[in-house]
Amino acid sequence: DLIHQVWLDAVKAVGPHVHHHDVVRAALTRMAEQLNGPERDDVLRAIQAAAHPGDELAAIVRTRDYARLRDVIRNRPAEHVATMLADLGIEDQVLVFRLLPRKDAAAAFEYLQLDEQERLLKAMAQEDVAALLNEMAPDDRTMFLEELPAPVTRQLLALLTPEERAIASTLLGYPEGSIGRLMTPAYIAVEEHWSIQQVLEFIREHGQDSETLNVIYVVDDQGHLIDDIRIRELLLQRPSKLVSDLMDRRFIALKATDDSTTAINEFRSHDRTALPVTDTAGILIGIVTIDDVLDVAEARTTEEIQRIGGSEALDEPYMVISFKKMIQKRAGWLTALFVGEMLTATAMSAFEAEIERAVVLALFVPLIISSGGNSGSQASTLVIRALALGEVSLRDWWRVARREIGAGLALGAILGSIGFLRITIWSAFSPIYGEHWMLVATTVGLALVGIVLWGTLIGSLLPFLLRRLGFDPATSSAPFVATLVDVTGLIIYFSVALVVLRGTLL
């Protein structure tokens, strides 16, 4: 319809010899030129805005053209199918999931948001839910089940086959946040006396059920992990060679009871896509893959950023969480910070007499407050991130303090010099700061040095104190540090003023 409308306009302007093909050719030629020129980004955005595969899928579902539906979703990546399904109504989603092959349906289901997964399962027949859950990867199924209320989890576990139920119960039995919850029992394990030919035949027979084939694990006759071998090494050897000929008995493994931080650090240190998981006796019980660890790392980083911003971590995505819950998450911290800021008024009231005698001091209160809070927030953010990455530990607190004392003095000197020069230069053109402008400039300059030094020191050491007390350092958020430094900064400012301005303005 759109092509025809453009053709009608072109015929009126150019003549009746214009064909529909000419319209399409001209449009594509123009777009090709734009893609190779400075308008490339605009064209790509226009294409992206026009591309709605979910609309095409919805139209096919409405016409009940099931053969075409299978053609559209066949061989598409699972994440693309999930994106398309998210644009459909719940009834149409159920219909599509019934038509999908079970493995493809399970793979697409894993990419849906938690609330979308819950709605879909509620709308599906019990036998379809059972088929879907039984086909899901054990680690992804565990992550889904642990987010549900306990009664719902028990109902869904009852739908699993005995074998899958045993696997799911075992994984859910590990402590929350442990590697045991992230691992999958789908891996390839061989014995050291096998030949390469035997290993390759075993992989061909059982490899389709493995989470990954990048690494093959070697176990003894009791199941203890004794080595890991990259698949590349196996493929490049003669079939008659034995597994033992390739072994060096050096490997990296995680314990099922290790926390996710340990896994993140191990993956980062050893550049692996998967790591084996053993029990306390060293028996291989599963593997954990990099995609699951990255999901955990992303969730943890999101929580830390939200806490640093001065709120509790949100349990759901920003656009999904209810308005009431979001207010509850933010109101507590905001109230605490507001109460803390009340101490600023208390501090100023303590110096009410000085402010009355030297009103000019009040002009610089916002400057003083913001400088101390900003320097403290800077230091706090840097140290929190360094602690999270393992760059520093609790025993490094004194080294950090020494660095921040130097940094605080340097930064304070820079800001103090700027403040001093600002007052000095301004006084050459305006009498606003009075006849004692030089003393006022000295007061502001010295106060900024002390306040920035104090803010930097507090911001850098508070995360260590919270970690030592067993709290999350991210709770020493930038707003919290800023509030603390605001109050003490005013005390430093007016104390310096009392010393410098004594006998003149005070």
Short mmCIF file of C-alpha atoms in Angstrom, two decimals:
data_model
loop_
_atom_site.label_atom_id
_atom_site.label_comp_id
_atom_site.label_asym_id
_atom_site.label_seq_id
_atom_site.Cartn_x
_atom_site.Cartn_y
_atom_site.Cartn_z
CA ASP A 1 0.00 0.00 0.00
CA LEU A 2 2.80 2.37 0.87
CA ILE A 3 4.65 1.64 -2.38
CA HIS A 4 1.45 2.21 -4.36
CA GLN A 5 0.81 5.56 -2.65
CA VAL A 6 4.36 6.73 -3.41
CA TRP A 7 3.91 5.53 -7.03
CA LEU A 8 0.72 7.60 -7.41
CA ASP A 9 2.53 10.71 -6.18
CA ALA A 10 5.47 10.00 -8.51
CA VAL A 11 3.17 9.53 -11.54
CA LYS A 12 1.58 12.92 -10.91
CA ALA A 13 4.96 14.64 -10.69
CA VAL A 14 7.03 12.67 -13.24
CA GLY A 15 4.65 11.01 -15.68
CA PRO A 16 2.73 7.78 -16.40
CA HIS A 17 5.85 5.91 -17.55
CA VAL A 18 6.96 5.43 -13.88
CA HIS A 19 6.55 1.83 -12.68
CA HIS A 20 6.21 0.44 -9.16
CA HIS A 21 9.61 -1.21 -9.66
CA ASP A 22 11.14 2.21 -10.30
CA VAL A 23 9.84 3.44 -6.96
CA VAL A 24 11.39 0.50 -5.09
CA ARG A 25 14.68 0.77 -7.01
CA ALA A 26 14.96 4.50 -6.33
CA ALA A 27 14.18 4.03 -2.63
CA LEU A 28 16.74 1.25 -2.20
CA THR A 29 19.38 3.16 -4.15
CA ARG A 30 18.82 6.22 -1.97
CA MET A 31 19.00 4.13 1.21
CA ALA A 32 22.22 2.44 0.05
CA GLU A 33 23.78 5.88 -0.48
CA GLN A 34 22.68 7.00 2.98
CA LEU A 35 24.10 3.86 4.62
CA ASN A 36 27.51 4.71 3.15
CA GLY A 37 27.36 8.37 4.14
CA PRO A 38 26.94 10.60 7.20
CA GLU A 39 23.23 9.71 7.49
CA ARG A 40 23.97 6.04 8.27
CA ASP A 41 22.90 6.18 11.92
CA ASP A 42 19.60 7.88 11.06
CA VAL A 43 18.80 5.21 8.45
CA LEU A 44 19.62 2.37 10.82
CA ARG A 45 17.39 3.91 13.49
CA ALA A 46 14.58 4.18 10.95
CA ILE A 47 15.01 0.53 9.95
CA GLN A 48 15.05 -0.54 13.59
CA ALA A 49 11.89 1.45 14.31
CA ALA A 50 10.13 -0.18 11.35
CA ALA A 51 11.24 -3.71 12.21
CA HIS A 52 8.55 -5.33 14.34
CA PRO A 53 8.88 -9.13 13.96
CA GLY A 54 6.37 -9.50 16.76
CA ASP A 55 3.72 -7.79 14.60
CA GLU A 56 4.33 -10.30 11.81
CA LEU A 57 4.06 -13.16 14.27
CA ALA A 58 0.84 -11.76 15.73
CA ALA A 59 -0.69 -11.44 12.25
CA ILE A 60 0.17 -15.08 11.48
CA VAL A 61 -1.32 -16.24 14.78
CA ARG A 62 -4.55 -14.36 14.05
CA THR A 63 -4.91 -16.10 10.69
CA ARG A 64 -4.05 -19.49 12.30
CA ASP A 65 -1.58 -20.20 9.48
CA TYR A 66 0.35 -22.76 11.54
CA ALA A 67 2.61 -23.90 8.70
CA ARG A 68 3.82 -20.35 8.11
CA LEU A 69 4.13 -19.84 11.87
CA ARG A 70 6.54 -22.76 12.12
CA ASP A 71 8.54 -21.38 9.19
CA VAL A 72 8.83 -17.92 10.81
CA ILE A 73 10.15 -19.16 14.16
CA ARG A 74 12.18 -22.10 12.87
CA ASN A 75 15.96 -21.67 13.23
CA ARG A 76 15.63 -18.29 14.94
CA PRO A 77 17.83 -17.76 18.04
CA ALA A 78 15.94 -18.40 21.27
CA GLU A 79 16.41 -14.80 22.45
CA HIS A 80 14.83 -13.50 19.20
CA VAL A 81 11.85 -15.82 19.62
CA ALA A 82 11.42 -14.60 23.21
CA THR A 83 11.43 -10.96 22.03
CA MET A 84 8.81 -11.74 19.40
CA LEU A 85 6.64 -13.59 21.91
CA ALA A 86 6.76 -10.69 24.37
CA ASP A 87 4.75 -8.62 21.85
CA LEU A 88 1.90 -11.16 21.77
CA GLY A 89 -1.09 -11.53 24.04
CA ILE A 90 -0.95 -14.29 26.62
CA GLU A 91 -3.37 -16.57 24.68
CA ASP A 92 -1.30 -16.24 21.52
CA GLN A 93 1.89 -16.94 23.49
CA VAL A 94 0.38 -20.19 24.77
CA LEU A 95 -0.55 -21.17 21.22
CA VAL A 96 2.96 -20.50 19.91
CA PHE A 97 4.56 -22.46 22.74
CA ARG A 98 2.37 -25.44 21.91
CA LEU A 99 3.55 -25.34 18.30
CA LEU A 100 7.24 -24.95 19.13
CA PRO A 101 9.39 -28.08 19.53
CA ARG A 102 9.86 -28.74 23.23
CA LYS A 103 13.56 -27.89 23.31
CA ASP A 104 13.02 -24.68 21.37
CA ALA A 105 10.12 -23.72 23.64
CA ALA A 106 12.22 -24.28 26.76
CA ALA A 107 15.12 -22.27 25.32
CA ALA A 108 12.84 -19.32 24.46
CA PHE A 109 11.12 -19.51 27.86
CA GLU A 110 14.47 -19.02 29.61
CA TYR A 111 14.87 -15.61 27.93
CA LEU A 112 11.50 -14.24 29.09
CA GLN A 113 11.30 -11.93 32.11
CA LEU A 114 10.26 -13.55 35.39
CA ASP A 115 6.80 -11.92 35.44
CA GLU A 116 6.24 -12.98 31.81
CA GLN A 117 7.26 -16.56 32.68
CA GLU A 118 4.81 -16.65 35.59
CA ARG A 119 1.91 -15.34 33.51
CA LEU A 120 2.63 -17.84 30.74
CA LEU A 121 2.74 -20.83 33.10
CA LYS A 122 -0.56 -19.78 34.71
CA ALA A 123 -2.21 -19.71 31.28
CA MET A 124 -0.79 -23.02 30.03
CA ALA A 125 -2.27 -26.45 30.55
CA GLN A 126 -0.60 -28.58 33.22
CA GLU A 127 0.85 -31.06 30.75
CA ASP A 128 2.39 -28.20 28.71
CA VAL A 129 3.93 -26.71 31.86
CA ALA A 130 5.39 -30.10 32.76
CA ALA A 131 6.90 -30.53 29.31
CA LEU A 132 8.38 -27.03 29.41
CA LEU A 133 9.96 -27.40 32.85
CA ASN A 134 11.36 -30.85 32.10
CA GLU A 135 13.11 -29.52 28.98
CA MET A 136 14.65 -26.47 30.68
CA ALA A 137 18.36 -26.45 31.52
CA PRO A 138 18.74 -27.39 35.21
CA ASP A 139 20.59 -24.19 36.16
CA ASP A 140 18.07 -21.92 34.42
CA ARG A 141 15.19 -23.86 35.96
CA THR A 142 16.74 -23.43 39.41
CA MET A 143 17.09 -19.66 38.93
CA PHE A 144 13.42 -19.52 37.90
CA LEU A 145 12.10 -21.70 40.74
CA GLU A 146 14.05 -19.93 43.49
CA GLU A 147 12.32 -16.63 42.63
CA LEU A 148 8.85 -18.09 43.16
CA PRO A 149 6.94 -18.43 46.45
CA ALA A 150 7.59 -21.76 48.20
CA PRO A 151 4.06 -23.20 47.59
CA VAL A 152 4.31 -22.46 43.85
CA THR A 153 7.78 -24.03 43.69
CA ARG A 154 6.47 -27.21 45.34
CA GLN A 155 3.59 -27.42 42.85
CA LEU A 156 5.94 -27.06 39.89
CA LEU A 157 8.43 -29.58 41.29
CA ALA A 158 5.60 -32.10 41.43
CA LEU A 159 5.19 -31.78 37.64
CA LEU A 160 8.77 -32.86 36.94
CA THR A 161 9.81 -36.39 36.11
CA PRO A 162 11.45 -38.26 39.02
CA GLU A 163 14.89 -37.78 37.49
CA GLU A 164 14.46 -34.04 36.84
CA ARG A 165 12.78 -33.56 40.25
CA ALA A 166 15.80 -35.10 41.97
CA ILE A 167 18.14 -32.76 40.07
CA ALA A 168 16.01 -29.69 40.82
CA SER A 169 15.66 -30.55 44.52
CA THR A 170 19.40 -31.10 44.84
CA LEU A 171 20.24 -27.74 43.27
CA LEU A 172 17.61 -25.90 45.32
CA GLY A 173 19.04 -27.55 48.44
CA TYR A 174 22.26 -25.55 48.21
CA PRO A 175 22.47 -22.22 50.10
CA GLU A 176 21.08 -19.17 48.34
CA GLY A 177 23.82 -17.35 46.46
CA SER A 178 26.06 -20.42 46.32
CA ILE A 179 27.62 -21.98 43.23
CA GLY A 180 25.47 -25.07 43.78
CA ARG A 181 22.41 -23.08 42.72
CA LEU A 182 24.10 -22.00 39.47
CA MET A 183 25.60 -25.29 38.35
CA THR A 184 24.21 -27.84 35.91
CA PRO A 185 24.84 -31.61 35.94
CA ALA A 186 24.97 -31.64 32.13
CA TYR A 187 28.65 -32.18 31.31
CA ILE A 188 30.98 -34.74 29.71
CA ALA A 189 33.25 -36.75 32.01
CA VAL A 190 35.67 -39.46 30.86
CA GLU A 191 38.29 -41.69 32.48
CA GLU A 192 42.03 -41.46 32.03
CA HIS A 193 42.48 -44.98 30.61
CA TRP A 194 40.13 -44.26 27.70
CA SER A 195 41.53 -43.72 24.21
CA ILE A 196 40.81 -40.56 22.22
CA GLN A 197 38.63 -42.66 19.92
CA GLN A 198 36.50 -43.79 22.88
CA VAL A 199 36.17 -40.23 24.10
CA LEU A 200 35.00 -38.94 20.71
CA GLU A 201 32.45 -41.76 20.40
CA PHE A 202 31.19 -40.98 23.91
CA ILE A 203 30.85 -37.30 23.01
CA ARG A 204 28.90 -38.14 19.84
CA GLU A 205 26.54 -40.31 21.87
CA HIS A 206 25.99 -38.04 24.89
CA GLY A 207 27.22 -34.59 23.83
CA GLN A 208 23.82 -33.25 22.82
CA ASP A 209 22.78 -33.23 26.49
CA SER A 210 25.90 -31.37 27.68
CA GLU A 211 25.77 -27.67 28.56
CA THR A 212 29.10 -27.10 26.81
CA LEU A 213 31.70 -29.18 24.98
CA ASN A 214 34.59 -26.73 25.26
CA VAL A 215 36.17 -28.73 28.09
CA ILE A 216 36.10 -32.45 28.86
CA TYR A 217 36.53 -33.49 32.49
CA VAL A 218 38.57 -36.49 33.61
CA VAL A 219 37.45 -38.42 36.70
CA ASP A 220 38.73 -41.53 38.48
CA ASP A 221 36.65 -44.64 39.11
CA GLN A 222 35.10 -43.02 42.20
CA GLY A 223 34.11 -39.81 40.41
CA HIS A 224 36.86 -37.55 41.79
CA LEU A 225 37.89 -34.79 39.40
CA ILE A 226 41.54 -35.28 38.42
CA ASP A 227 41.94 -33.09 35.33
CA ASP A 228 40.24 -31.05 32.62
CA ILE A 229 41.16 -31.12 28.94
CA ARG A 230 40.13 -28.64 26.26
CA ILE A 231 38.31 -30.21 23.33
CA ARG A 232 40.89 -28.70 20.95
CA GLU A 233 43.60 -30.86 22.49
CA LEU A 234 41.54 -34.00 21.96
CA LEU A 235 40.66 -33.23 18.35
CA LEU A 236 44.31 -32.71 17.39
CA GLN A 237 45.53 -36.07 18.77
CA ARG A 238 45.70 -39.48 17.14
CA PRO A 239 42.64 -41.66 17.96
CA SER A 240 44.85 -44.37 19.48
CA LYS A 241 46.32 -42.05 22.12
CA LEU A 242 45.11 -42.32 25.71
CA VAL A 243 43.55 -39.56 27.77
CA SER A 244 46.31 -40.04 30.35
CA ASP A 245 48.88 -38.97 27.72
CA LEU A 246 47.29 -35.49 27.63
CA MET A 247 46.89 -35.00 31.38
CA ASP A 248 48.96 -32.70 33.57
CA ARG A 249 46.62 -33.06 36.59
CA ARG A 250 46.37 -29.30 36.98
CA PHE A 251 42.88 -27.84 36.98
CA ILE A 252 40.74 -25.10 38.49
CA ALA A 253 37.55 -26.13 40.28
CA LEU A 254 34.88 -24.52 42.43
CA LYS A 255 33.19 -25.97 45.51
CA ALA A 256 29.40 -26.20 45.46
CA THR A 257 29.30 -24.18 48.69
CA ASP A 258 31.44 -21.33 47.32
CA ASP A 259 29.65 -18.03 46.91
CA SER A 260 29.13 -16.28 43.60
CA THR A 261 31.91 -13.77 44.32
CA THR A 262 34.43 -16.63 44.29
CA ALA A 263 33.11 -17.81 40.92
CA ILE A 264 33.29 -14.32 39.42
CA ASN A 265 36.90 -13.93 40.56
CA GLU A 266 37.90 -17.38 39.23
CA PHE A 267 36.35 -16.77 35.82
CA ARG A 268 38.03 -13.37 35.63
CA SER A 269 41.43 -14.76 36.69
CA HIS A 270 41.50 -17.84 34.45
CA ASP A 271 39.56 -16.68 31.37
CA ARG A 272 37.28 -19.74 31.21
CA THR A 273 33.85 -20.27 29.69
CA ALA A 274 33.00 -23.04 32.19
CA LEU A 275 34.43 -24.33 35.47
CA PRO A 276 33.84 -27.69 37.18
CA VAL A 277 32.07 -27.86 40.53
CA THR A 278 32.97 -30.48 43.17
CA ASP A 279 31.66 -31.41 46.57
CA THR A 280 33.80 -31.23 49.71
CA ALA A 281 35.31 -34.64 48.88
CA GLY A 282 36.43 -33.51 45.41
CA ILE A 283 33.82 -35.51 43.49
CA LEU A 284 32.67 -33.82 40.28
CA ILE A 285 28.97 -32.96 40.60
CA GLY A 286 28.43 -30.31 37.91
CA ILE A 287 29.75 -27.34 36.00
CA VAL A 288 28.95 -23.64 36.03
CA THR A 289 29.09 -21.64 32.80
CA ILE A 290 30.11 -18.05 32.19
CA ASP A 291 26.61 -16.93 31.10
CA ASP A 292 25.13 -17.75 34.51
CA VAL A 293 28.02 -16.08 36.33
CA LEU A 294 27.65 -12.96 34.18
CA ASP A 295 23.94 -12.80 35.09
CA VAL A 296 24.87 -12.92 38.78
CA ALA A 297 27.60 -10.31 38.31
CA GLU A 298 25.18 -8.01 36.50
CA ALA A 299 22.55 -8.39 39.23
CA ARG A 300 25.11 -7.72 41.95
CA THR A 301 26.51 -4.66 40.17
CA THR A 302 22.98 -3.33 39.68
CA GLU A 303 22.27 -3.70 43.40
CA GLU A 304 25.50 -1.92 44.33
CA ILE A 305 24.81 0.97 41.95
CA GLN A 306 21.30 1.36 43.34
CA ARG A 307 22.63 1.38 46.91
CA ILE A 308 25.37 3.85 46.00
CA GLY A 309 22.61 6.08 44.63
CA GLY A 310 20.98 6.15 48.07
CA SER A 311 18.17 3.58 47.91
CA GLU A 312 17.56 -0.06 48.66
CA ALA A 313 18.24 -2.50 45.82
CA LEU A 314 15.16 -3.06 43.65
CA ASP A 315 13.95 -6.67 43.44
CA GLU A 316 12.53 -6.16 39.95
CA PRO A 317 13.39 -4.13 36.81
CA TYR A 318 12.66 -0.41 37.10
CA MET A 319 9.75 -0.48 34.60
CA VAL A 320 8.26 -3.61 36.18
CA ILE A 321 8.37 -2.89 39.92
CA SER A 322 5.15 -1.46 41.31
CA PHE A 323 4.95 2.21 42.25
CA LYS A 324 4.25 1.36 45.89
CA LYS A 325 7.27 -0.94 46.22
CA MET A 326 9.56 1.58 44.52
CA ILE A 327 8.47 4.28 46.99
CA GLN A 328 9.09 1.89 49.89
CA LYS A 329 12.58 1.10 48.60
CA ARG A 330 13.50 4.77 48.25
CA ALA A 331 11.67 6.43 51.14
CA GLY A 332 13.66 4.80 53.96
CA TRP A 333 17.07 5.99 52.84
CA LEU A 334 15.73 9.37 51.74
CA THR A 335 14.15 9.91 55.15
CA ALA A 336 17.35 8.92 56.94
CA LEU A 337 19.37 11.31 54.77
CA PHE A 338 16.84 14.09 55.39
CA VAL A 339 17.07 13.60 59.15
CA GLY A 340 20.85 13.66 58.82
CA GLU A 341 20.70 16.91 56.88
CA MET A 342 18.71 18.42 59.76
CA LEU A 343 21.98 18.34 61.68
CA THR A 344 23.24 20.89 59.16
CA ALA A 345 20.66 23.38 60.43
CA THR A 346 21.67 22.49 63.99
CA ALA A 347 25.33 23.15 63.16
CA MET A 348 24.49 26.50 61.58
CA SER A 349 22.38 27.53 64.55
CA ALA A 350 25.37 26.89 66.80
CA PHE A 351 27.23 29.58 64.86
CA GLU A 352 24.27 31.95 64.62
CA ALA A 353 26.06 34.74 66.43
CA GLU A 354 29.07 34.54 64.12
CA ILE A 355 26.80 34.61 61.05
CA GLU A 356 25.03 37.72 62.40
CA ARG A 357 28.35 39.54 62.84
CA ALA A 358 29.82 38.33 59.53
CA VAL A 359 26.92 37.77 57.14
CA VAL A 360 29.39 37.38 54.30
CA LEU A 361 30.29 33.93 55.66
CA ALA A 362 26.78 32.66 54.80
CA LEU A 363 27.43 33.34 51.11
CA PHE A 364 29.92 30.48 50.95
CA VAL A 365 27.97 27.84 52.89
CA PRO A 366 26.62 26.11 49.71
CA LEU A 367 30.16 26.13 48.26
CA ILE A 368 31.62 24.60 51.41
CA ILE A 369 28.90 21.94 51.73
CA SER A 370 29.06 20.83 48.09
CA SER A 371 32.88 20.65 47.99
CA GLY A 372 33.11 18.39 51.03
CA GLY A 373 30.25 16.18 49.90
CA ASN A 374 31.60 15.84 46.37
CA SER A 375 35.11 14.91 47.51
CA GLY A 376 33.73 12.37 49.97
CA SER A 377 31.42 10.84 47.36
CA GLN A 378 34.33 10.55 44.92
CA ALA A 379 36.54 8.73 47.39
CA SER A 380 33.71 6.49 48.62
CA THR A 381 32.78 5.39 45.10
CA LEU A 382 36.38 4.60 44.18
CA VAL A 383 37.04 2.55 47.32
CA ILE A 384 33.73 0.67 47.13
CA ARG A 385 34.53 -0.41 43.58
CA ALA A 386 38.10 -1.35 44.53
CA LEU A 387 36.74 -3.54 47.36
CA ALA A 388 34.22 -5.17 45.03
CA LEU A 389 36.94 -6.00 42.47
CA GLY A 390 39.32 -7.31 45.13
CA GLU A 391 41.88 -4.61 44.38
CA VAL A 392 42.06 -3.76 48.09
CA SER A 393 41.21 -5.68 51.27
CA LEU A 394 40.50 -4.70 54.87
CA ARG A 395 44.17 -4.84 55.80
CA ASP A 396 44.91 -2.17 53.14
CA TRP A 397 42.95 0.51 54.99
CA TRP A 398 46.05 2.40 56.14
CA ARG A 399 47.58 2.39 52.65
CA VAL A 400 44.32 3.78 51.28
CA ALA A 401 44.17 6.38 54.07
CA ARG A 402 47.70 7.58 53.28
CA ARG A 403 46.88 7.90 49.59
CA GLU A 404 43.67 9.77 50.30
CA ILE A 405 45.35 12.14 52.77
CA GLY A 406 47.72 13.16 50.01
CA ALA A 407 44.92 13.31 47.45
CA GLY A 408 42.72 15.31 49.84
CA LEU A 409 45.43 17.88 50.48
CA ALA A 410 46.16 18.25 46.77
CA LEU A 411 42.50 18.50 45.77
CA GLY A 412 41.77 20.83 48.68
CA ALA A 413 44.66 23.07 47.66
CA ILE A 414 43.32 23.24 44.10
CA LEU A 415 39.77 24.15 45.18
CA GLY A 416 41.04 26.45 47.94
CA SER A 417 43.21 28.34 45.46
CA ILE A 418 40.28 28.73 43.07
CA GLY A 419 38.07 30.01 45.91
CA PHE A 420 40.75 32.42 47.12
CA LEU A 421 41.32 33.80 43.62
CA ARG A 422 37.61 34.13 42.97
CA ILE A 423 37.09 36.33 46.05
CA THR A 424 40.27 38.30 45.39
CA ILE A 425 39.45 39.05 41.76
CA TRP A 426 35.81 39.81 42.51
CA SER A 427 36.79 42.27 45.27
CA ALA A 428 38.75 44.32 42.75
CA PHE A 429 35.46 45.19 41.02
CA SER A 430 32.88 44.97 43.84
CA PRO A 431 32.76 45.83 47.56
CA ILE A 432 30.42 42.91 48.30
CA TYR A 433 32.97 41.16 50.55
CA GLY A 434 33.78 44.30 52.57
CA GLU A 435 37.06 45.82 53.62
CA HIS A 436 38.34 42.55 55.09
CA TRP A 437 37.98 40.65 51.84
CA MET A 438 41.51 39.28 52.07
CA LEU A 439 40.74 37.60 55.40
CA VAL A 440 37.46 36.25 53.99
CA ALA A 441 39.35 34.82 51.01
CA THR A 442 41.92 33.25 53.35
CA THR A 443 39.12 31.76 55.46
CA VAL A 444 37.42 30.19 52.46
CA GLY A 445 40.70 28.91 50.98
CA LEU A 446 41.91 27.27 54.23
CA ALA A 447 38.45 25.90 55.02
CA LEU A 448 38.24 24.25 51.60
CA VAL A 449 41.58 22.53 52.15
CA GLY A 450 40.41 21.12 55.48
CA ILE A 451 36.92 20.19 54.30
CA VAL A 452 38.05 18.43 51.12
CA LEU A 453 40.73 16.56 53.10
CA TRP A 454 38.14 15.53 55.71
CA GLY A 455 35.56 14.51 53.10
CA THR A 456 38.10 12.44 51.17
CA LEU A 457 39.28 10.70 54.33
CA ILE A 458 35.75 9.91 55.56
CA GLY A 459 34.62 8.74 52.12
CA SER A 460 37.57 6.37 51.76
CA LEU A 461 37.52 4.84 55.26
CA LEU A 462 33.78 4.45 55.81
CA PRO A 463 33.50 1.51 53.34
CA PHE A 464 36.27 -0.30 55.28
CA LEU A 465 34.42 0.25 58.56
CA LEU A 466 31.15 -1.08 57.16
CA ARG A 467 32.89 -4.12 55.64
CA ARG A 468 34.58 -4.79 59.01
CA LEU A 469 31.19 -4.66 60.76
CA GLY A 470 29.75 -7.12 58.24
CA PHE A 471 27.68 -4.66 56.21
CA ASP A 472 27.72 -4.07 52.45
CA PRO A 473 30.17 -1.21 51.72
CA ALA A 474 27.79 0.01 49.00
CA THR A 475 25.50 1.23 51.79
CA SER A 476 28.08 3.96 52.47
CA SER A 477 26.48 5.59 49.47
CA ALA A 478 27.43 8.93 48.03
CA PRO A 479 24.37 10.69 49.58
CA PHE A 480 25.18 9.20 53.01
CA VAL A 481 28.81 10.35 52.88
CA ALA A 482 27.72 13.75 51.58
CA THR A 483 25.27 14.17 54.47
CA LEU A 484 27.91 13.25 57.04
CA VAL A 485 30.51 15.57 55.53
CA ASP A 486 28.01 18.44 55.21
CA VAL A 487 27.58 18.67 58.97
CA THR A 488 31.24 18.32 59.88
CA GLY A 489 32.22 20.62 57.00
CA LEU A 490 30.22 23.49 58.49
CA ILE A 491 31.97 22.99 61.82
CA ILE A 492 35.37 23.11 60.11
CA TYR A 493 34.38 26.19 58.11
CA PHE A 494 33.17 28.27 61.05
CA SER A 495 36.04 27.10 63.24
CA VAL A 496 38.54 28.36 60.66
CA ALA A 497 36.56 31.62 60.44
CA LEU A 498 36.77 32.10 64.21
CA VAL A 499 40.54 31.81 64.06
CA VAL A 500 41.20 33.92 60.95
CA LEU A 501 38.59 36.63 61.50
CA ARG A 502 38.99 37.05 65.24
CA GLY A 503 39.41 40.72 66.10
CA THR A 504 38.02 41.95 62.77
CA LEU A 505 34.64 40.63 61.69
CA LEU A 506 34.33 38.26 64.67
#
